[in-house]
Amino acid sequence: MGDWKLPLSAACMCGRVKMRITVVPIISMACHCTGCQKLTSGAYSLSLMISAAGFEVEGATEIGGLHRDESVHHFCAHCKNWLYTSGIAGGQFINFRPTMLDDASWFIPLIESYVSEKLPGVQTGAKHSFERFPDPSQYPALMAEFAKEGARPA
Ligand SMILES: [Zn+2]
Ligand SMILES: [Zn+2]
């Protein structure tokens, strides 16, 4: 796998919110939990975890979802797309929804969480599956694997 071609550009469906990723992402994930099913109106959510310092937003967003201090769900104020989640690890990280990328055609999650709540017949292509979330002790090895061979733009 080659180096990341940065920045990555993204926008919501209506184009009023534009986003840019200027740092190499940390890990890619799919989550099958029932909360993500409701947030996406789909079978699962996709996330690209990035450092909050390498994420830029232009345009009006509003808070939706559960309105919690941890895991703050940001939506476009106009088209209501679910764009990203902030507040992770005290605001250090953003879980960005990679389906907002101008080109998401390369995206494959490395891990998938909450397969205990997965809808029947759903497949994500993730290499590692977890009943709930990985144990915190498993993240360093997963992040190292993502850095080495995680899917990235061609
Ligand atoms: Zn979830
Ligand atoms: Zn929008």
Short mmCIF file of N, CA and C and ligand atoms in Angstrom, two decimals:
data_model
loop_
_atom_site.label_atom_id
_atom_site.label_comp_id
_atom_site.label_asym_id
_atom_site.label_seq_id
_atom_site.Cartn_x
_atom_site.Cartn_y
_atom_site.Cartn_z
N MET A 1 0.83 -1.20 0.00
CA MET A 1 0.00 0.00 0.00
C MET A 1 0.87 1.26 0.00
N GLY A 2 0.46 2.23 -0.80
CA GLY A 2 1.25 3.46 -0.89
C GLY A 2 0.90 4.46 0.19
N ASP A 3 1.44 5.66 0.06
CA ASP A 3 1.17 6.70 1.04
C ASP A 3 -0.21 7.28 0.80
N TRP A 4 -0.73 7.96 1.82
CA TRP A 4 -2.01 8.63 1.70
C TRP A 4 -1.85 9.88 0.85
N LYS A 5 -2.83 10.10 -0.04
CA LYS A 5 -2.85 11.33 -0.83
C LYS A 5 -3.75 12.31 -0.11
N LEU A 6 -3.16 13.29 0.55
CA LEU A 6 -3.92 14.25 1.35
C LEU A 6 -3.84 15.64 0.72
N PRO A 7 -4.81 16.52 1.01
CA PRO A 7 -5.98 16.27 1.86
C PRO A 7 -7.05 15.45 1.12
N LEU A 8 -7.98 14.89 1.92
CA LEU A 8 -9.17 14.26 1.38
C LEU A 8 -10.31 15.27 1.50
N SER A 9 -11.06 15.46 0.42
CA SER A 9 -12.16 16.42 0.41
C SER A 9 -13.49 15.69 0.50
N ALA A 10 -14.43 16.35 1.18
CA ALA A 10 -15.74 15.73 1.39
C ALA A 10 -16.81 16.81 1.45
N ALA A 11 -18.06 16.41 1.25
CA ALA A 11 -19.19 17.32 1.34
C ALA A 11 -20.44 16.51 1.63
N CYS A 12 -21.42 17.19 2.25
CA CYS A 12 -22.72 16.56 2.46
C CYS A 12 -23.48 16.50 1.13
N MET A 13 -24.66 15.92 1.15
CA MET A 13 -25.43 15.74 -0.08
C MET A 13 -25.76 17.07 -0.75
N CYS A 14 -26.13 18.10 0.04
CA CYS A 14 -26.53 19.38 -0.56
C CYS A 14 -25.34 20.29 -0.85
N GLY A 15 -24.17 19.95 -0.31
CA GLY A 15 -22.96 20.72 -0.60
C GLY A 15 -22.75 21.94 0.28
N ARG A 16 -23.66 22.19 1.24
CA ARG A 16 -23.50 23.38 2.09
C ARG A 16 -22.41 23.19 3.13
N VAL A 17 -22.11 21.94 3.49
CA VAL A 17 -21.01 21.68 4.43
C VAL A 17 -19.89 20.98 3.68
N LYS A 18 -18.70 21.57 3.75
CA LYS A 18 -17.52 20.98 3.13
C LYS A 18 -16.55 20.60 4.23
N MET A 19 -15.86 19.48 4.05
CA MET A 19 -14.92 18.99 5.05
C MET A 19 -13.61 18.60 4.38
N ARG A 20 -12.52 18.72 5.17
CA ARG A 20 -11.20 18.35 4.66
C ARG A 20 -10.45 17.58 5.72
N ILE A 21 -9.82 16.50 5.31
CA ILE A 21 -8.96 15.71 6.19
C ILE A 21 -7.53 15.96 5.75
N THR A 22 -6.71 16.47 6.67
CA THR A 22 -5.34 16.85 6.31
C THR A 22 -4.30 15.97 6.97
N VAL A 23 -4.73 14.98 7.75
CA VAL A 23 -3.79 14.06 8.41
C VAL A 23 -4.12 12.62 8.02
N VAL A 24 -3.14 11.75 8.19
CA VAL A 24 -3.35 10.33 7.90
C VAL A 24 -4.32 9.76 8.92
N PRO A 25 -5.40 9.12 8.48
CA PRO A 25 -6.38 8.54 9.41
C PRO A 25 -5.77 7.46 10.30
N ILE A 26 -6.44 7.21 11.42
CA ILE A 26 -5.93 6.30 12.46
C ILE A 26 -6.45 4.88 12.29
N ILE A 27 -7.74 4.75 11.94
CA ILE A 27 -8.32 3.41 11.74
C ILE A 27 -9.66 3.58 11.02
N SER A 28 -10.11 2.51 10.38
CA SER A 28 -11.41 2.52 9.69
C SER A 28 -12.30 1.45 10.29
N MET A 29 -13.58 1.77 10.40
CA MET A 29 -14.49 0.90 11.14
C MET A 29 -15.89 0.88 10.52
N ALA A 30 -16.59 -0.22 10.79
CA ALA A 30 -18.04 -0.30 10.56
C ALA A 30 -18.64 -0.64 11.92
N CYS A 31 -19.82 -0.10 12.21
CA CYS A 31 -20.49 -0.44 13.47
C CYS A 31 -21.93 -0.85 13.17
N HIS A 32 -22.27 -2.03 13.69
CA HIS A 32 -23.60 -2.61 13.44
C HIS A 32 -24.57 -2.33 14.58
N CYS A 33 -24.20 -1.53 15.58
CA CYS A 33 -25.08 -1.39 16.75
C CYS A 33 -26.41 -0.76 16.34
N THR A 34 -27.44 -1.01 17.13
CA THR A 34 -28.78 -0.52 16.77
C THR A 34 -28.82 1.01 16.76
N GLY A 35 -27.97 1.65 17.57
CA GLY A 35 -27.88 3.11 17.55
C GLY A 35 -27.40 3.60 16.19
N CYS A 36 -26.37 2.96 15.64
CA CYS A 36 -25.87 3.33 14.31
C CYS A 36 -26.90 3.02 13.23
N GLN A 37 -27.65 1.95 13.41
CA GLN A 37 -28.70 1.63 12.43
C GLN A 37 -29.73 2.76 12.38
N LYS A 38 -30.08 3.31 13.56
CA LYS A 38 -31.06 4.40 13.57
C LYS A 38 -30.45 5.69 13.02
N LEU A 39 -29.18 6.00 13.42
CA LEU A 39 -28.54 7.23 12.96
C LEU A 39 -28.40 7.27 11.45
N THR A 40 -28.09 6.13 10.83
CA THR A 40 -27.84 6.09 9.39
C THR A 40 -29.09 5.78 8.59
N SER A 41 -30.14 5.30 9.24
CA SER A 41 -31.29 4.72 8.54
C SER A 41 -30.84 3.56 7.66
N GLY A 42 -29.68 3.00 7.97
CA GLY A 42 -29.14 1.90 7.17
C GLY A 42 -28.74 0.74 8.06
N ALA A 43 -27.99 -0.20 7.50
CA ALA A 43 -27.66 -1.42 8.23
C ALA A 43 -26.51 -1.21 9.20
N TYR A 44 -25.62 -0.26 8.92
CA TYR A 44 -24.46 -0.01 9.79
C TYR A 44 -23.87 1.36 9.46
N SER A 45 -23.01 1.86 10.36
CA SER A 45 -22.30 3.12 10.11
C SER A 45 -20.88 2.80 9.66
N LEU A 46 -20.27 3.72 8.93
CA LEU A 46 -18.86 3.63 8.59
C LEU A 46 -18.14 4.81 9.21
N SER A 47 -16.92 4.56 9.72
CA SER A 47 -16.13 5.61 10.36
C SER A 47 -14.69 5.56 9.89
N LEU A 48 -14.13 6.74 9.74
CA LEU A 48 -12.70 6.91 9.57
C LEU A 48 -12.28 7.77 10.75
N MET A 49 -11.49 7.18 11.67
CA MET A 49 -11.08 7.94 12.85
C MET A 49 -9.86 8.79 12.51
N ILE A 50 -9.96 10.08 12.84
CA ILE A 50 -8.85 10.99 12.56
C ILE A 50 -8.62 11.91 13.76
N SER A 51 -7.41 12.45 13.83
CA SER A 51 -7.10 13.44 14.86
C SER A 51 -7.93 14.69 14.60
N ALA A 52 -8.53 15.24 15.66
CA ALA A 52 -9.37 16.44 15.50
C ALA A 52 -8.55 17.60 14.92
N ALA A 53 -7.24 17.59 15.15
CA ALA A 53 -6.36 18.66 14.66
C ALA A 53 -6.23 18.64 13.14
N GLY A 54 -6.57 17.52 12.52
CA GLY A 54 -6.44 17.39 11.07
C GLY A 54 -7.76 17.36 10.35
N PHE A 55 -8.79 18.00 10.95
CA PHE A 55 -10.14 17.98 10.38
C PHE A 55 -10.67 19.41 10.28
N GLU A 56 -11.07 19.82 9.09
CA GLU A 56 -11.59 21.17 8.87
C GLU A 56 -13.02 21.10 8.36
N VAL A 57 -13.88 21.99 8.90
CA VAL A 57 -15.29 22.04 8.50
C VAL A 57 -15.64 23.45 8.09
N GLU A 58 -16.39 23.57 7.00
CA GLU A 58 -16.85 24.86 6.51
C GLU A 58 -18.34 24.72 6.24
N GLY A 59 -19.16 25.58 6.84
CA GLY A 59 -20.61 25.48 6.66
C GLY A 59 -21.28 25.14 7.98
N ALA A 60 -22.60 25.30 8.01
CA ALA A 60 -23.35 25.17 9.26
C ALA A 60 -23.72 23.72 9.56
N THR A 61 -23.33 23.26 10.75
CA THR A 61 -23.75 21.93 11.20
C THR A 61 -24.62 22.11 12.43
N GLU A 62 -25.39 21.08 12.75
CA GLU A 62 -26.16 21.09 13.99
C GLU A 62 -26.03 19.73 14.66
N ILE A 63 -26.29 19.74 15.97
CA ILE A 63 -26.14 18.51 16.75
C ILE A 63 -27.44 17.71 16.68
N GLY A 64 -27.28 16.39 16.50
CA GLY A 64 -28.44 15.51 16.49
C GLY A 64 -28.16 14.29 17.34
N GLY A 65 -28.78 13.19 17.00
CA GLY A 65 -28.55 11.94 17.74
C GLY A 65 -28.91 12.09 19.20
N LEU A 66 -28.02 11.65 20.07
CA LEU A 66 -28.34 11.57 21.49
C LEU A 66 -28.00 12.84 22.28
N HIS A 67 -27.41 13.84 21.65
CA HIS A 67 -27.07 15.11 22.32
C HIS A 67 -26.28 14.87 23.60
N ARG A 68 -25.23 14.08 23.50
CA ARG A 68 -24.36 13.83 24.65
C ARG A 68 -23.05 14.59 24.49
N ASP A 69 -22.34 14.78 25.61
CA ASP A 69 -21.04 15.46 25.54
C ASP A 69 -19.99 14.56 24.88
N GLU A 70 -20.04 13.27 25.19
CA GLU A 70 -19.18 12.30 24.50
C GLU A 70 -19.97 11.83 23.29
N SER A 71 -19.31 11.62 22.17
CA SER A 71 -20.00 11.20 20.95
C SER A 71 -21.06 12.22 20.55
N VAL A 72 -20.60 13.39 20.09
CA VAL A 72 -21.49 14.45 19.63
C VAL A 72 -21.72 14.26 18.13
N HIS A 73 -22.98 14.02 17.75
CA HIS A 73 -23.29 13.71 16.36
C HIS A 73 -23.61 14.99 15.58
N HIS A 74 -22.81 15.27 14.56
CA HIS A 74 -22.96 16.49 13.77
C HIS A 74 -23.65 16.18 12.43
N PHE A 75 -24.66 17.02 12.13
CA PHE A 75 -25.44 16.86 10.90
C PHE A 75 -25.39 18.15 10.09
N CYS A 76 -25.56 18.07 8.78
CA CYS A 76 -25.72 19.28 7.97
C CYS A 76 -27.03 19.94 8.39
N ALA A 77 -27.00 21.28 8.60
CA ALA A 77 -28.19 22.00 9.05
C ALA A 77 -29.28 21.99 7.99
N HIS A 78 -28.92 21.81 6.73
CA HIS A 78 -29.92 21.84 5.65
C HIS A 78 -30.37 20.45 5.21
N CYS A 79 -29.43 19.60 4.77
CA CYS A 79 -29.85 18.29 4.22
C CYS A 79 -29.89 17.20 5.28
N LYS A 80 -29.39 17.50 6.48
CA LYS A 80 -29.47 16.59 7.62
C LYS A 80 -28.63 15.31 7.48
N ASN A 81 -27.67 15.32 6.57
CA ASN A 81 -26.75 14.17 6.51
C ASN A 81 -25.98 14.08 7.82
N TRP A 82 -25.72 12.86 8.27
CA TRP A 82 -24.87 12.63 9.46
C TRP A 82 -23.42 12.67 8.98
N LEU A 83 -22.67 13.68 9.43
CA LEU A 83 -21.35 13.96 8.85
C LEU A 83 -20.19 13.39 9.65
N TYR A 84 -20.23 13.60 10.95
CA TYR A 84 -19.12 13.14 11.78
C TYR A 84 -19.52 13.17 13.25
N THR A 85 -18.71 12.52 14.07
CA THR A 85 -18.92 12.47 15.51
C THR A 85 -17.70 13.07 16.17
N SER A 86 -17.92 14.04 17.06
CA SER A 86 -16.80 14.63 17.81
C SER A 86 -16.95 14.29 19.29
N GLY A 87 -16.01 14.76 20.10
CA GLY A 87 -16.08 14.53 21.54
C GLY A 87 -15.45 13.22 21.97
N ILE A 88 -14.83 12.50 21.03
CA ILE A 88 -14.27 11.19 21.34
C ILE A 88 -12.93 11.36 22.06
N ALA A 89 -12.76 10.63 23.16
CA ALA A 89 -11.55 10.72 23.99
C ALA A 89 -11.29 12.18 24.38
N GLY A 90 -12.32 12.82 24.90
CA GLY A 90 -12.19 14.20 25.36
C GLY A 90 -11.98 15.20 24.23
N GLY A 91 -12.42 14.84 23.02
CA GLY A 91 -12.32 15.76 21.89
C GLY A 91 -11.07 15.58 21.04
N GLN A 92 -10.25 14.58 21.36
CA GLN A 92 -9.02 14.34 20.61
C GLN A 92 -9.28 13.84 19.19
N PHE A 93 -10.34 13.05 19.04
CA PHE A 93 -10.58 12.37 17.76
C PHE A 93 -11.95 12.70 17.18
N ILE A 94 -12.03 12.55 15.85
CA ILE A 94 -13.27 12.69 15.10
C ILE A 94 -13.54 11.34 14.44
N ASN A 95 -14.77 10.87 14.51
CA ASN A 95 -15.18 9.75 13.67
C ASN A 95 -15.93 10.32 12.49
N PHE A 96 -15.23 10.38 11.38
CA PHE A 96 -15.75 10.97 10.15
C PHE A 96 -16.48 9.90 9.34
N ARG A 97 -17.62 10.26 8.74
CA ARG A 97 -18.37 9.30 7.90
C ARG A 97 -17.78 9.31 6.49
N PRO A 98 -17.09 8.26 6.11
CA PRO A 98 -16.37 8.28 4.83
C PRO A 98 -17.29 8.31 3.60
N THR A 99 -18.59 8.04 3.77
CA THR A 99 -19.50 8.14 2.63
C THR A 99 -19.67 9.60 2.19
N MET A 100 -19.17 10.56 2.99
CA MET A 100 -19.21 11.98 2.59
C MET A 100 -18.04 12.36 1.68
N LEU A 101 -17.05 11.49 1.54
CA LEU A 101 -15.88 11.80 0.72
C LEU A 101 -16.29 12.03 -0.74
N ASP A 102 -15.58 12.93 -1.41
CA ASP A 102 -15.84 13.14 -2.84
C ASP A 102 -15.62 11.83 -3.59
N ASP A 103 -14.64 11.04 -3.14
CA ASP A 103 -14.42 9.70 -3.69
C ASP A 103 -14.26 8.72 -2.54
N ALA A 104 -15.30 7.94 -2.28
CA ALA A 104 -15.26 6.95 -1.21
C ALA A 104 -15.10 5.53 -1.79
N SER A 105 -14.79 5.45 -3.07
CA SER A 105 -14.82 4.15 -3.76
C SER A 105 -13.77 3.17 -3.25
N TRP A 106 -12.78 3.66 -2.52
CA TRP A 106 -11.68 2.82 -2.03
C TRP A 106 -11.96 2.28 -0.64
N PHE A 107 -13.01 2.76 0.04
CA PHE A 107 -13.15 2.52 1.48
C PHE A 107 -13.57 1.09 1.81
N ILE A 108 -12.77 0.43 2.64
CA ILE A 108 -13.11 -0.87 3.24
C ILE A 108 -12.78 -0.75 4.72
N PRO A 109 -13.74 -1.03 5.62
CA PRO A 109 -13.41 -0.95 7.05
C PRO A 109 -12.44 -2.06 7.45
N LEU A 110 -11.49 -1.73 8.32
CA LEU A 110 -10.57 -2.76 8.82
C LEU A 110 -11.27 -3.61 9.88
N ILE A 111 -12.06 -2.95 10.74
CA ILE A 111 -12.74 -3.68 11.81
C ILE A 111 -14.24 -3.39 11.76
N GLU A 112 -15.01 -4.29 12.34
CA GLU A 112 -16.44 -4.06 12.51
C GLU A 112 -16.80 -4.39 13.95
N SER A 113 -17.63 -3.53 14.54
CA SER A 113 -18.03 -3.69 15.94
C SER A 113 -19.52 -4.03 16.02
N TYR A 114 -19.89 -4.54 17.19
CA TYR A 114 -21.29 -4.90 17.49
C TYR A 114 -21.89 -5.85 16.45
N VAL A 115 -21.12 -6.87 16.06
CA VAL A 115 -21.72 -7.86 15.17
C VAL A 115 -22.83 -8.62 15.90
N SER A 116 -22.86 -8.48 17.25
CA SER A 116 -23.95 -9.08 18.04
C SER A 116 -25.31 -8.49 17.66
N GLU A 117 -25.30 -7.27 17.07
CA GLU A 117 -26.56 -6.61 16.68
C GLU A 117 -26.70 -6.49 15.16
N LYS A 118 -25.82 -7.17 14.44
CA LYS A 118 -25.80 -7.09 12.98
C LYS A 118 -27.07 -7.66 12.37
N LEU A 119 -27.59 -6.99 11.35
CA LEU A 119 -28.75 -7.52 10.63
C LEU A 119 -28.32 -8.73 9.80
N PRO A 120 -29.22 -9.70 9.66
CA PRO A 120 -28.83 -10.91 8.91
C PRO A 120 -28.52 -10.57 7.46
N GLY A 121 -27.49 -11.22 6.93
CA GLY A 121 -27.16 -11.04 5.51
C GLY A 121 -26.25 -9.88 5.22
N VAL A 122 -25.91 -9.07 6.23
CA VAL A 122 -25.08 -7.89 6.00
C VAL A 122 -23.60 -8.25 6.06
N GLN A 123 -22.84 -7.78 5.07
CA GLN A 123 -21.39 -7.97 5.06
C GLN A 123 -20.73 -6.63 4.79
N THR A 124 -19.62 -6.36 5.49
CA THR A 124 -18.94 -5.08 5.33
C THR A 124 -17.57 -5.19 4.67
N GLY A 125 -17.01 -6.39 4.60
CA GLY A 125 -15.65 -6.55 4.09
C GLY A 125 -14.59 -6.35 5.14
N ALA A 126 -15.00 -6.09 6.41
CA ALA A 126 -14.02 -5.88 7.48
C ALA A 126 -13.24 -7.17 7.76
N LYS A 127 -11.96 -6.98 8.09
CA LYS A 127 -11.09 -8.13 8.34
C LYS A 127 -11.27 -8.67 9.75
N HIS A 128 -11.59 -7.79 10.70
CA HIS A 128 -11.70 -8.20 12.10
C HIS A 128 -13.09 -7.85 12.62
N SER A 129 -13.75 -8.83 13.23
CA SER A 129 -15.11 -8.64 13.74
C SER A 129 -15.12 -8.77 15.26
N PHE A 130 -15.91 -7.91 15.91
CA PHE A 130 -15.99 -7.92 17.37
C PHE A 130 -17.45 -7.94 17.81
N GLU A 131 -17.73 -8.76 18.82
CA GLU A 131 -19.09 -8.86 19.34
C GLU A 131 -19.61 -7.50 19.78
N ARG A 132 -18.74 -6.75 20.51
CA ARG A 132 -19.05 -5.36 20.87
C ARG A 132 -17.93 -4.51 20.30
N PHE A 133 -17.21 -3.76 21.14
CA PHE A 133 -16.03 -3.05 20.65
C PHE A 133 -14.79 -3.88 20.94
N PRO A 134 -13.68 -3.64 20.23
CA PRO A 134 -12.43 -4.31 20.63
C PRO A 134 -12.06 -3.90 22.05
N ASP A 135 -11.33 -4.76 22.75
CA ASP A 135 -10.80 -4.38 24.06
C ASP A 135 -9.78 -3.25 23.84
N PRO A 136 -9.74 -2.25 24.74
CA PRO A 136 -8.77 -1.16 24.55
C PRO A 136 -7.35 -1.66 24.30
N SER A 137 -6.99 -2.79 24.88
CA SER A 137 -5.64 -3.32 24.71
C SER A 137 -5.38 -3.81 23.28
N GLN A 138 -6.44 -4.00 22.50
CA GLN A 138 -6.28 -4.50 21.12
C GLN A 138 -6.05 -3.37 20.11
N TYR A 139 -6.33 -2.12 20.51
CA TYR A 139 -6.27 -1.02 19.54
C TYR A 139 -4.87 -0.74 18.98
N PRO A 140 -3.82 -0.76 19.82
CA PRO A 140 -2.50 -0.47 19.24
C PRO A 140 -2.15 -1.38 18.06
N ALA A 141 -2.40 -2.68 18.18
CA ALA A 141 -2.08 -3.62 17.10
C ALA A 141 -2.99 -3.37 15.88
N LEU A 142 -4.26 -3.04 16.14
CA LEU A 142 -5.18 -2.77 15.03
C LEU A 142 -4.79 -1.49 14.29
N MET A 143 -4.37 -0.47 15.05
CA MET A 143 -3.94 0.79 14.43
C MET A 143 -2.67 0.57 13.61
N ALA A 144 -1.76 -0.26 14.13
CA ALA A 144 -0.52 -0.56 13.41
C ALA A 144 -0.83 -1.29 12.10
N GLU A 145 -1.80 -2.20 12.16
CA GLU A 145 -2.19 -2.93 10.95
C GLU A 145 -2.82 -1.98 9.94
N PHE A 146 -3.67 -1.06 10.44
CA PHE A 146 -4.28 -0.08 9.54
C PHE A 146 -3.22 0.79 8.87
N ALA A 147 -2.23 1.24 9.66
CA ALA A 147 -1.17 2.10 9.12
C ALA A 147 -0.41 1.37 8.02
N LYS A 148 -0.22 0.07 8.21
CA LYS A 148 0.59 -0.72 7.28
C LYS A 148 -0.20 -1.12 6.03
N GLU A 149 -1.40 -1.65 6.22
CA GLU A 149 -2.10 -2.22 5.07
C GLU A 149 -3.59 -1.89 4.98
N GLY A 150 -4.05 -0.89 5.74
CA GLY A 150 -5.46 -0.50 5.65
C GLY A 150 -5.77 0.08 4.27
N ALA A 151 -7.03 -0.10 3.83
CA ALA A 151 -7.43 0.45 2.52
C ALA A 151 -7.28 1.97 2.52
N ARG A 152 -6.81 2.52 1.41
CA ARG A 152 -6.63 3.97 1.27
C ARG A 152 -6.84 4.35 -0.20
N PRO A 153 -6.98 5.65 -0.48
CA PRO A 153 -7.24 6.05 -1.87
C PRO A 153 -6.15 5.55 -2.81
N ALA A 154 -6.55 5.07 -3.99
CA ALA A 154 -5.58 4.52 -4.95
C ALA A 154 -4.65 5.62 -5.48
ZN ZN B 1 -22.61 1.84 16.48
ZN ZN B 2 -26.11 19.39 3.43
#
